[in-house]
Short mmCIF file of C-alpha atoms and ligand atoms in Angstrom, two decimals:
data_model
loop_
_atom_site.label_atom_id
_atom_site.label_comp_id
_atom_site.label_asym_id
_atom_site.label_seq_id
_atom_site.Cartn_x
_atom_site.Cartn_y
_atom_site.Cartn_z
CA UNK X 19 137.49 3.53 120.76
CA UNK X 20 138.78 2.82 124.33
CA UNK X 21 136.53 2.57 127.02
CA UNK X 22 136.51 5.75 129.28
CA UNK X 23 137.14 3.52 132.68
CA UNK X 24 140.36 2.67 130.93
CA UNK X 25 141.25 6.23 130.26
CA UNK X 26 140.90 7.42 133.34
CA UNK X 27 143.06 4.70 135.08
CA UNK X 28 145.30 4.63 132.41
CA UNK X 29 145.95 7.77 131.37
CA UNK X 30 149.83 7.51 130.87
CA UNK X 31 149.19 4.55 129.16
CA UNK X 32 146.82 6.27 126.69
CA UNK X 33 148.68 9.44 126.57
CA UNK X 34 152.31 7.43 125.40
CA UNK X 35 150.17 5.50 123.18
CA UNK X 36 148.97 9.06 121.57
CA UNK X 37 152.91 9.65 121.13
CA UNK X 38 153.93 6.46 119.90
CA UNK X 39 151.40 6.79 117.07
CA UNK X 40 151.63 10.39 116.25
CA UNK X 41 148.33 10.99 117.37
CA UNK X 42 147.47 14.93 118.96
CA UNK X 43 145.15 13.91 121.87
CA UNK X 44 144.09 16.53 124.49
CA UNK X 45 143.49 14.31 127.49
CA UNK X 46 142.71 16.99 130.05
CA UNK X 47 139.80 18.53 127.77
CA UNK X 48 138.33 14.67 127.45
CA UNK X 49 138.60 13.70 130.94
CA UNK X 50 137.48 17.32 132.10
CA UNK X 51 134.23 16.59 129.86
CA UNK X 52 133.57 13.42 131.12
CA UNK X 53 134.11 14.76 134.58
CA UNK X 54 131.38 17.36 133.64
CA UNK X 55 128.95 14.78 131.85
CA UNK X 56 129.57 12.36 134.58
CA UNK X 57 128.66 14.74 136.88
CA UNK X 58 125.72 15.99 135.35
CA UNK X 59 124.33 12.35 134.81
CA UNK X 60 124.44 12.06 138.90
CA UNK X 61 122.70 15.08 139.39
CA UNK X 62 119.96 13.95 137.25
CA UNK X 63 119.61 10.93 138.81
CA UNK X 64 119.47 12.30 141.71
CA UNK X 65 116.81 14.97 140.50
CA UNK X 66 115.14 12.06 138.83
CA UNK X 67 114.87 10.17 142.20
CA UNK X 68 113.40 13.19 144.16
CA UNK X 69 110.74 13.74 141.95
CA UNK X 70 110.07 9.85 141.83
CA UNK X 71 109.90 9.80 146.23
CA UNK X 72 107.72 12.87 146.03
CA UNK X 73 105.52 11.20 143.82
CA UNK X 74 105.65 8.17 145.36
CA UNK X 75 104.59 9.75 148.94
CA UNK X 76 102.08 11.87 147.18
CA UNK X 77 98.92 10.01 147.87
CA UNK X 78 99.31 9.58 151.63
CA UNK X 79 100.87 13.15 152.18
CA UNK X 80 98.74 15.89 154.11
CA UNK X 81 96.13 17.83 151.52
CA UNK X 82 97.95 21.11 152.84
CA UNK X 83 101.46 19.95 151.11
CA UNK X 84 100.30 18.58 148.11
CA UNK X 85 100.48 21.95 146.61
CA UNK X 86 103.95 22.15 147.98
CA UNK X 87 105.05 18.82 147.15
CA UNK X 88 103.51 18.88 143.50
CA UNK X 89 105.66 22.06 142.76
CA UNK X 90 108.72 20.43 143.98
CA UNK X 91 108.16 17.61 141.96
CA UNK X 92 107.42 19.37 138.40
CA UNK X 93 110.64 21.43 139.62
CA UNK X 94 113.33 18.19 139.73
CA UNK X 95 111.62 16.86 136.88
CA UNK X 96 112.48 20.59 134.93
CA UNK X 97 116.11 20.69 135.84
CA UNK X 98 116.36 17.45 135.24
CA UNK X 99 115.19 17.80 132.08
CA UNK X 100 117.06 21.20 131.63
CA UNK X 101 120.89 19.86 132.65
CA UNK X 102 119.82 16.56 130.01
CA UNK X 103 119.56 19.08 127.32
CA UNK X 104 122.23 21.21 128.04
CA UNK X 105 124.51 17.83 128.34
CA UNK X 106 123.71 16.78 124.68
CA UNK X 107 126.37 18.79 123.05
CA UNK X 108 128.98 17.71 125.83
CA UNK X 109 128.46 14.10 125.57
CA UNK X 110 128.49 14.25 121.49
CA UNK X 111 132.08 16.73 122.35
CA UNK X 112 132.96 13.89 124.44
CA UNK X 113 132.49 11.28 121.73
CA UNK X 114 134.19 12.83 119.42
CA UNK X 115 137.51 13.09 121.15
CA UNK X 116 137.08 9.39 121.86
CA UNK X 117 136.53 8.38 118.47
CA UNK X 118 140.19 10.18 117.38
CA UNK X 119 142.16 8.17 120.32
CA UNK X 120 144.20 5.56 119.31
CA UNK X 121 144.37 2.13 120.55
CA UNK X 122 147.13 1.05 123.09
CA UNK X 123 149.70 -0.35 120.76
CA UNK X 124 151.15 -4.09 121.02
CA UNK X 125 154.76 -3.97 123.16
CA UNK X 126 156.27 -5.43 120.48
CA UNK X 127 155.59 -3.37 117.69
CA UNK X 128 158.72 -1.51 116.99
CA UNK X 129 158.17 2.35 118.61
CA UNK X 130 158.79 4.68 115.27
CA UNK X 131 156.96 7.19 113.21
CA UNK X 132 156.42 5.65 110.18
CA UNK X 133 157.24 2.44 107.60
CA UNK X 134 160.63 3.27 107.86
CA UNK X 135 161.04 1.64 111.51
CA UNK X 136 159.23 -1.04 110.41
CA UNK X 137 161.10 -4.47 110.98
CA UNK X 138 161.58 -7.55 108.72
CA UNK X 139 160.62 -10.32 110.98
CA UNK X 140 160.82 -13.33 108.49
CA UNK X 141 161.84 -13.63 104.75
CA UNK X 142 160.05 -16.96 102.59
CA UNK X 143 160.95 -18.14 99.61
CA UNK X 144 164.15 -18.14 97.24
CA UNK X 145 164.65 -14.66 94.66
CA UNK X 146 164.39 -15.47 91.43
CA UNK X 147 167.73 -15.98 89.45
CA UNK X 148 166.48 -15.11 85.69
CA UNK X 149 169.38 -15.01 83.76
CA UNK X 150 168.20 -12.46 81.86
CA UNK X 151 167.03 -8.78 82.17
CA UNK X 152 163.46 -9.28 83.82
CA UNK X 153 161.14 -6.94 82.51
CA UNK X 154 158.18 -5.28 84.71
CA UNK X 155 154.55 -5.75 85.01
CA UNK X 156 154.25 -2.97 82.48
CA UNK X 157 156.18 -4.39 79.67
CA UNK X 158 155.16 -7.87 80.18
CA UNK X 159 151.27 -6.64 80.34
CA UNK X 160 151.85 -5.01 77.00
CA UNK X 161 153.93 -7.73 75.27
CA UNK X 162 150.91 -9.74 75.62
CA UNK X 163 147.99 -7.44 75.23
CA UNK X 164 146.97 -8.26 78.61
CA UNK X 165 145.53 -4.83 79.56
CA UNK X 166 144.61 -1.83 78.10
CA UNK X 167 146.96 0.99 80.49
CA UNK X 168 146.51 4.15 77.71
CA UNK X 169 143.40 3.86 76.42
CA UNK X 170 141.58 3.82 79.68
CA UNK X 171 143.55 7.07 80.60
CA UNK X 172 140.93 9.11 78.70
CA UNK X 173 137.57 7.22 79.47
CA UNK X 174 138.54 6.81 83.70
CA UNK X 175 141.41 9.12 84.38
CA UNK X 176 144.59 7.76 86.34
CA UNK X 177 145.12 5.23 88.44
CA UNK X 178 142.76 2.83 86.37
CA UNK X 179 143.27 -0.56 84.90
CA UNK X 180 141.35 -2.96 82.55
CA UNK X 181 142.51 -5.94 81.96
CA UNK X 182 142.16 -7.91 78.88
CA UNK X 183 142.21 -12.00 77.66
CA UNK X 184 144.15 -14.41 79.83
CA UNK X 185 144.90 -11.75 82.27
CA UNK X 186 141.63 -10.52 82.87
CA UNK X 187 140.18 -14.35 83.21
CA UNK X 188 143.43 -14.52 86.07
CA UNK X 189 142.26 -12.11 87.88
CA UNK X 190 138.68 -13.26 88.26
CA UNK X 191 140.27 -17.23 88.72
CA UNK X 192 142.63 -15.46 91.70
CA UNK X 193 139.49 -14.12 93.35
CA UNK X 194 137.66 -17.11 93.17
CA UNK X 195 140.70 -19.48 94.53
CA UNK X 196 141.39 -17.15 97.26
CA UNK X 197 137.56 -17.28 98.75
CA UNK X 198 137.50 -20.86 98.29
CA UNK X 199 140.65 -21.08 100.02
CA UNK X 200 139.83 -19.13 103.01
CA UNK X 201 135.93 -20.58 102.87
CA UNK X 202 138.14 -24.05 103.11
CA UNK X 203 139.52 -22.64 106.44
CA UNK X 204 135.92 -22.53 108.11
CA UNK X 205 135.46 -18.75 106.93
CA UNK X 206 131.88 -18.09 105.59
CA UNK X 207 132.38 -16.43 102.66
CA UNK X 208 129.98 -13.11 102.21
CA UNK X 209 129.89 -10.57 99.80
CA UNK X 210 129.45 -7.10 100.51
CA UNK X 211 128.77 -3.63 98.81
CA UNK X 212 131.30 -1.37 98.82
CA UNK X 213 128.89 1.81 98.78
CA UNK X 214 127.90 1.96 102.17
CA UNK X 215 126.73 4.48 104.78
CA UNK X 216 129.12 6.97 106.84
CA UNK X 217 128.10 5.18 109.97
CA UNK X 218 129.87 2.29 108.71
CA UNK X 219 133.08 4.37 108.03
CA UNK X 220 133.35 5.83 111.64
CA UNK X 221 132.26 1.92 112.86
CA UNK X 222 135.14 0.96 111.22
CA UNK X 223 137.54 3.52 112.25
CA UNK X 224 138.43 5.14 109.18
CA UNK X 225 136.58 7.76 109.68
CA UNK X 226 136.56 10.74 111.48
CA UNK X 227 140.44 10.72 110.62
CA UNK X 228 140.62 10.08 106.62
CA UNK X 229 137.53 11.37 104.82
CA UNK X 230 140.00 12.73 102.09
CA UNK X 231 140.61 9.52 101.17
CA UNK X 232 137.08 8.51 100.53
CA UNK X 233 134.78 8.83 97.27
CA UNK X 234 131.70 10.54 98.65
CA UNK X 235 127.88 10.02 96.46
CA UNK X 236 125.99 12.91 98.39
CA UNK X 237 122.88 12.55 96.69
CA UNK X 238 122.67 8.92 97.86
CA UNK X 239 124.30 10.05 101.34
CA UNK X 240 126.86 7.04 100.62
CA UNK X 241 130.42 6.48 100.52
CA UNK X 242 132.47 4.22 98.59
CA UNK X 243 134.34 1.48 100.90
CA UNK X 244 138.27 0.70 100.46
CA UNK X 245 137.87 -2.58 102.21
CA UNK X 246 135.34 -5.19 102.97
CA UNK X 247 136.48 -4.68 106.50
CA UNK X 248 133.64 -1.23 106.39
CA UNK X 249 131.02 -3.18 105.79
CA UNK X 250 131.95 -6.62 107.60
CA UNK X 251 132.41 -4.69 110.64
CA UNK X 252 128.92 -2.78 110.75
CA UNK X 253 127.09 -6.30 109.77
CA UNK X 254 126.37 -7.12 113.36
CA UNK X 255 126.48 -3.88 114.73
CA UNK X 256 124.30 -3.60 118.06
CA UNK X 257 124.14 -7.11 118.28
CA UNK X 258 124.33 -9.36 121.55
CA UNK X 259 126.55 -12.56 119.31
CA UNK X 260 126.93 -15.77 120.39
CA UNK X 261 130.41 -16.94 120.27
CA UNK X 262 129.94 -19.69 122.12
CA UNK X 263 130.63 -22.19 119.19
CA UNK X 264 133.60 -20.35 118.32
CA UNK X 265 134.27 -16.46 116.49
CA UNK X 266 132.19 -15.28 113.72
CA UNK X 267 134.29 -16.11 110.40
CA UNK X 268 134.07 -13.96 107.24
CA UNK X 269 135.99 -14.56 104.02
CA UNK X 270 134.84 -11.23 102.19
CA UNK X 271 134.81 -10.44 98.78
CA UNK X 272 134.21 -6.81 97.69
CA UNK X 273 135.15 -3.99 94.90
CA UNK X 274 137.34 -1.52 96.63
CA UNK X 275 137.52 1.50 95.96
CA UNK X 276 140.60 4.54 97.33
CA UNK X 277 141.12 8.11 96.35
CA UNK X 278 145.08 7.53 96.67
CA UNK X 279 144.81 11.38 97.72
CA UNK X 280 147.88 11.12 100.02
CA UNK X 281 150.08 9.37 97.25
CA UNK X 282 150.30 11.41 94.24
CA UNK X 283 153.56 10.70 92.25
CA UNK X 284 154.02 7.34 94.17
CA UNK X 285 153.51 3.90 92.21
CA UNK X 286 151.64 5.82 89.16
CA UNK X 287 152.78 3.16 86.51
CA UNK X 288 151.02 0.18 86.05
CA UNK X 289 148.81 -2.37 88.42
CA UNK X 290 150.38 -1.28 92.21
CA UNK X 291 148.16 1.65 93.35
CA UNK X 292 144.75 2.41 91.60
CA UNK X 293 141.72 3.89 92.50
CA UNK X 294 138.94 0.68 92.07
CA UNK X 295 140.42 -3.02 92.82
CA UNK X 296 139.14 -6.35 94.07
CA UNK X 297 139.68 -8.04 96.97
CA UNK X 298 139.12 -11.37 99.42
CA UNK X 299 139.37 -9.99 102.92
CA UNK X 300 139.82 -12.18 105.89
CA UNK X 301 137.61 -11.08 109.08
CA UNK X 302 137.23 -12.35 112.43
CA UNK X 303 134.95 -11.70 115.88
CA UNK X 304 136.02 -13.46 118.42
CA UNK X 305 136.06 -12.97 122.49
CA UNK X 306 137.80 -10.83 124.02
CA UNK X 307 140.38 -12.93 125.09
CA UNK X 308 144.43 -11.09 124.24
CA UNK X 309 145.11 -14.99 123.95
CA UNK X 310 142.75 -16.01 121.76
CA UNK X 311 142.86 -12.52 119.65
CA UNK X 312 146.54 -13.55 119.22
CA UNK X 313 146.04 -16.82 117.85
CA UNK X 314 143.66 -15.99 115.21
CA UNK X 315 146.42 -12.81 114.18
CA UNK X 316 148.45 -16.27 113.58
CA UNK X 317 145.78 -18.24 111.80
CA UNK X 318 145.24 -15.29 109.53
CA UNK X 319 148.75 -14.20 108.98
CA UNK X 320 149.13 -17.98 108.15
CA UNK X 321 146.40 -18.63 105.52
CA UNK X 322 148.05 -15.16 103.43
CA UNK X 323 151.54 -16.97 103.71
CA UNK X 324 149.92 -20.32 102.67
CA UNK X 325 148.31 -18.46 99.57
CA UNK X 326 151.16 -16.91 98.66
CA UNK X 327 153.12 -19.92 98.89
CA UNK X 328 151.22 -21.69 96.31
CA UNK X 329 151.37 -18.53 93.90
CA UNK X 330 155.48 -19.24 94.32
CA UNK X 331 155.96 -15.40 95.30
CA UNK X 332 158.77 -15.06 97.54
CA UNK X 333 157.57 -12.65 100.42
CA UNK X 334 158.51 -11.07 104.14
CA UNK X 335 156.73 -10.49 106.72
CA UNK X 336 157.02 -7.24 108.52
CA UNK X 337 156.53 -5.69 111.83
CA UNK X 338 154.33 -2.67 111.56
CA UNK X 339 155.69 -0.08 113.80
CA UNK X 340 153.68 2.25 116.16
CA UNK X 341 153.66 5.20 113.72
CA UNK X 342 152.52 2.53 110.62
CA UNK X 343 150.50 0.62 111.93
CA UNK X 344 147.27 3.15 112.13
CA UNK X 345 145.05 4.45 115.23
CA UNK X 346 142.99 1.26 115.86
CA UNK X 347 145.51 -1.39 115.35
CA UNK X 348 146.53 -3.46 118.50
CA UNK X 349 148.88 -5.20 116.02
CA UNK X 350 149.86 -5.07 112.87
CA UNK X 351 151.99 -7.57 110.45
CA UNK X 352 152.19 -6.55 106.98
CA UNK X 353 153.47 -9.57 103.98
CA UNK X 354 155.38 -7.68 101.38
CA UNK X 355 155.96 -9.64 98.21
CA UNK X 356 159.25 -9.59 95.67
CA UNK X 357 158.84 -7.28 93.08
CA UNK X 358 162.16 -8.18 90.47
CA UNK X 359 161.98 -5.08 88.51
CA UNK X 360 161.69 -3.04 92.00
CA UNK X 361 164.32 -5.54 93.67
CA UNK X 362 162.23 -4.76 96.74
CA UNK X 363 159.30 -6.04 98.40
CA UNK X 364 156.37 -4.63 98.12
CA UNK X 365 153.17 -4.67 100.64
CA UNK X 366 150.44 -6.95 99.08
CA UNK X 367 148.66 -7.66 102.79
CA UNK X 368 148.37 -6.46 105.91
CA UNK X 369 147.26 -8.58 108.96
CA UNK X 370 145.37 -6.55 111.90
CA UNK X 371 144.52 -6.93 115.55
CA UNK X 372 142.16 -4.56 116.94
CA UNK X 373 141.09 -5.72 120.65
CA UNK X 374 137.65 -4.32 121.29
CA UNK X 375 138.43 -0.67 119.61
CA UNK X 376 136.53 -1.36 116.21
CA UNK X 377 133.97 -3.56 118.47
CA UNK X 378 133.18 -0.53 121.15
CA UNK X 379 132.80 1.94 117.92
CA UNK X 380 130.48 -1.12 116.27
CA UNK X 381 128.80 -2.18 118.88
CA UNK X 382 129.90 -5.44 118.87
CA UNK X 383 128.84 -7.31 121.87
CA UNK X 384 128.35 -10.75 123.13
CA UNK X 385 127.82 -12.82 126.47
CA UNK X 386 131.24 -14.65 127.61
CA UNK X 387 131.01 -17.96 129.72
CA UNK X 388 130.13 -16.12 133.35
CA UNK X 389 127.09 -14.77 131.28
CA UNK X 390 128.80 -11.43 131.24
CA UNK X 391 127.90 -8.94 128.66
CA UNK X 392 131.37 -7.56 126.63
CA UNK X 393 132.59 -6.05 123.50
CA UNK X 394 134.27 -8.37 121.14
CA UNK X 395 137.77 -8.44 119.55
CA UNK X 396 137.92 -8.10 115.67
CA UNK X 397 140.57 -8.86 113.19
CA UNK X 398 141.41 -8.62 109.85
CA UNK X 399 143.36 -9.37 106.94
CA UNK X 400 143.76 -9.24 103.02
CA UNK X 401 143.60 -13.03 101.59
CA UNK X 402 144.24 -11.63 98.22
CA UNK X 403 144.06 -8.12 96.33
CA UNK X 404 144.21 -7.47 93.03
CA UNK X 405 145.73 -6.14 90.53
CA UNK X 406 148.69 -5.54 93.16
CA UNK X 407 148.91 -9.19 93.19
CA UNK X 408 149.43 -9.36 89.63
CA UNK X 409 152.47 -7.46 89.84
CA UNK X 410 154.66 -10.22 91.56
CA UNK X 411 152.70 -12.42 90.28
CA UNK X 412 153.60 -11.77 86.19
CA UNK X 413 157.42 -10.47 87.34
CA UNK X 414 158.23 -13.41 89.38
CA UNK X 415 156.85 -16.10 86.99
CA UNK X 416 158.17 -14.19 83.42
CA UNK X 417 160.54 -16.15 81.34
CA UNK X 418 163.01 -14.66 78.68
CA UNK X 419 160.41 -14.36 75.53
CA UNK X 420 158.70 -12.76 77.80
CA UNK X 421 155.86 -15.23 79.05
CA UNK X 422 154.79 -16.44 82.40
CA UNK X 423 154.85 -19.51 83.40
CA UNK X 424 151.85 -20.07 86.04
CA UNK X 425 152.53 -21.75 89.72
CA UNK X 426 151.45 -24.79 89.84
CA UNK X 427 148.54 -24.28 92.25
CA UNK X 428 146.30 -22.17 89.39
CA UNK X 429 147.28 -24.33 85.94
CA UNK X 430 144.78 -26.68 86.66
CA UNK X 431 142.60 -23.42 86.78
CA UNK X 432 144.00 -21.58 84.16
CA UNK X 433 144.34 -24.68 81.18
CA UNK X 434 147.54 -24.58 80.89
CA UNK X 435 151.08 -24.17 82.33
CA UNK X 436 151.28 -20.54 80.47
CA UNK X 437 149.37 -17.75 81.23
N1 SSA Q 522 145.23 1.72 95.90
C1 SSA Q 522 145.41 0.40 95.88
N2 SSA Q 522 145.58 -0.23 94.69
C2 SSA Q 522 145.75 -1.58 94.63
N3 SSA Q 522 145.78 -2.37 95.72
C3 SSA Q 522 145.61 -1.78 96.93
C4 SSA Q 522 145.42 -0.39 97.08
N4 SSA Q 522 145.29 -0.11 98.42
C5 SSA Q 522 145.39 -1.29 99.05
N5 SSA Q 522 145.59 -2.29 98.17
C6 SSA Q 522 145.73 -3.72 98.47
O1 SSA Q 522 144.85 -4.04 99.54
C7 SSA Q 522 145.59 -4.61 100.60
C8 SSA Q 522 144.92 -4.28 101.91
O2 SSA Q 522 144.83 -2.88 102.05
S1 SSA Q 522 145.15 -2.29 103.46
O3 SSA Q 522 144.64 -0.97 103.49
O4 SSA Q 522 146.55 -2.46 103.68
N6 SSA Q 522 144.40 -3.20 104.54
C9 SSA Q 522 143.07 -3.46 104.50
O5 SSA Q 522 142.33 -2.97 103.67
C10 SSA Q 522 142.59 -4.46 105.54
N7 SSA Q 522 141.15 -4.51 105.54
C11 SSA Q 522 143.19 -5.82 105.25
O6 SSA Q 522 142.91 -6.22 103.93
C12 SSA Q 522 146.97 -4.01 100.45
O7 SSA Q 522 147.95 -4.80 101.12
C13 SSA Q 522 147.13 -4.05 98.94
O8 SSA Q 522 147.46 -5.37 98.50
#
């Protein structure tokens, strides 16, 4: 959410921001509303402050006005009270317009409407030369019995995975190594529950916008979160922190859990795109500082690079572009991994910088170093998600009779050079 001081002195700014993003905003209804509430809050002050000198002067006033003054008195109070009521619906009205702006997007972000202007900023690590025909997660998976993709049609539905021997121990090793990575880093690692209240989900910023893509329990007035980020981001919510020793650090592990509803017919075979996955989720509070917000973008970027690094995926790193990136994003770098049986890269993290948008929508405040009271910055990115992981992961690392061959970094984990 922006702050409405912003707006109004900005409203260009705001309005090309709306454009860049593909975002329908109706700035003259919003700042005509918060003309009107703004106005109505002055004239109930100033209602407010009659009644309060009448009633202040009351006891040394003439007996003849009391009467007078007493009606006068009840009367501010009543319209006060009358223009508070009738303003409820126009500041909620007001609200919701400002939860559905977008934040102002970073000037470097490539100006585009969707993943197609995004820009490669940096490629890592050498393509695999097999030698052979590589086969794909799919075949590889059921050369080893390492899931079951069929059966699990007809208990779950699509989109569903369940992993079996080696594979399914890999994925729960992965999980592990990543939060102990990013714990290593000086992030506390928390985990949270993935059914969670809507508040959290409009906190967050993904509501109002996609409900569709949510699983809804409506006896239990719950949803089901895609991301740790939900839940991280409503932890402190209302809070004054103290970030004087440094940001709040979160390495969060959580189920996760997406309808898909905008992607039917993309990615349906195997381990890319499914409806319930795991995840370690890097999250940061910090002051609101565009300096300091950008360094810890870097830091976190950095620790999904390192990761991947020692999994010996080749990756690049990508430029999210205005129409990509999402409403709240200040920033947005995506890692997309090598997928050989795709020969293309494939998003398996996606770095965030948010300024104070999630924080104003949260709540998230604390006291900078003048003593100042101000909404933080938050950030965050994926440490390590699977089973998309799995999918560069087995491709990458296959060998002709159809093994894999583990990175170094997880055979100590794992027993053994071989998955
Ligand atoms: N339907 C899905 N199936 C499998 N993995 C998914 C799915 N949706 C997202 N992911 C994984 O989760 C990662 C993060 O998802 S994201 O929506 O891009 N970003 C976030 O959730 C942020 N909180 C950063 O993690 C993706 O890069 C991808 O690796």
């Amino acid at each position: 959410m922006l702050d409405l001081a912003f707006i109004r002195q900005n409203r260009d700014a705001v309005a090309l921001a709306a454009t860049q993003k593909n975002v329908a905003v109706d700035l003259d209804t919003l700042l005509a509303l918060d003309a009107e509430v703004r106005g109505a809050k002055a004239e109930i002050d100033r209602l407010r402050a009659e009644r309060n000198a009448i009633s202040a002067g009351f006891k040394t006033a003439a007996p003849e006005e009391k009467a007078e003054l007493g009606r006068r008195a009840k009367e501010a109070g009543a319209q006060a009270s009358e223009l508070e009521a009738g303003m409820a619906d126009k500041e909620q009205a007001l609200r919701d317009m400002l939860l559905k702006l977008p934040n102002i997007p970073y000037p470097g972000a490539p100006v585009g409407p969707d993943e197609n202007s995004n820009v490669v900023v940096r490629t890592e690590g050498a393509l695999p030369d097999f030698g052979f025909t590589p086969r794909d997660h799919v075949e590889l998976i059921e050369k080893n019995d390492w899931a079951d993709l069929s059966r699990i049609v007809q208990v779950a539905g699509s989109r569903q995975y369940c992993l079996k021997g080696r594979l399914a121990i890999l994925e729960t090793v992965l999980m592990s190594w990543a939060l102990q990575k990013i714990a290593a880093a000086g992030f506390t690692p928390i985990t949270v529950p993935a059914l969670v209240r809507e508040d959290a989900f409009v906190r967050q910023g993904q509501f109002p916008g996609h409900r569709e893509e949510t699983y809804q329990l409506p006896n239990d007035d719950l949803w089901l979160a895609g991301t740790a980020e939900v839940a991280l981001t409503s932890l402190h919510t209302g809070e004054i922190l103290d970030l004087s020793n440094g940001p709040i650090l979160y390495a969060g592990y959580s189920p996760c859990f997406r309808r898909e509803a905008g992607s039917a017919g993309r990615d349906v075979r195997g381990l890319l795109r499914v409806h319930q996955f795991v995840k370690v989720e890097q999250y940061v509070i910090c002051e609101a500082d565009e300096a300091v917000s950008a360094d810890w973008h870097a830091r976190l970027l950095a620790l999904a690079e390192e990761l991947l690094t020692d999994l010996e995926i080749p990756y690049q790193v990508i430029e999210t572009s205005t129409g990509d990136m999402g409403l709240g994003k200040y920033r947005m770098n995506d890692i997309e991994s090598w997928v050989p049986s795709l020969a293309k890269y494939r998003e398996t993290h996606s770095c965030s910088t948010l300024h104070d948008w999630q924080a104003r929508r949260a709540n998230l405040r604390y006291r900078d170093s003048e003593g100042k009271v101000r909404f933080a910055h938050t950030l965050n990115n994926t440490a390590l998600a699977s089973p998309r992981i799995l999918v560069p992961l087995l491709e990458n690392h296959q060998t002709e009779d159809g093994r894999v061959r583990l990175p170094k970094a997880l055979q100590p984990l794992m027993g053994g050079e071989y998955l």
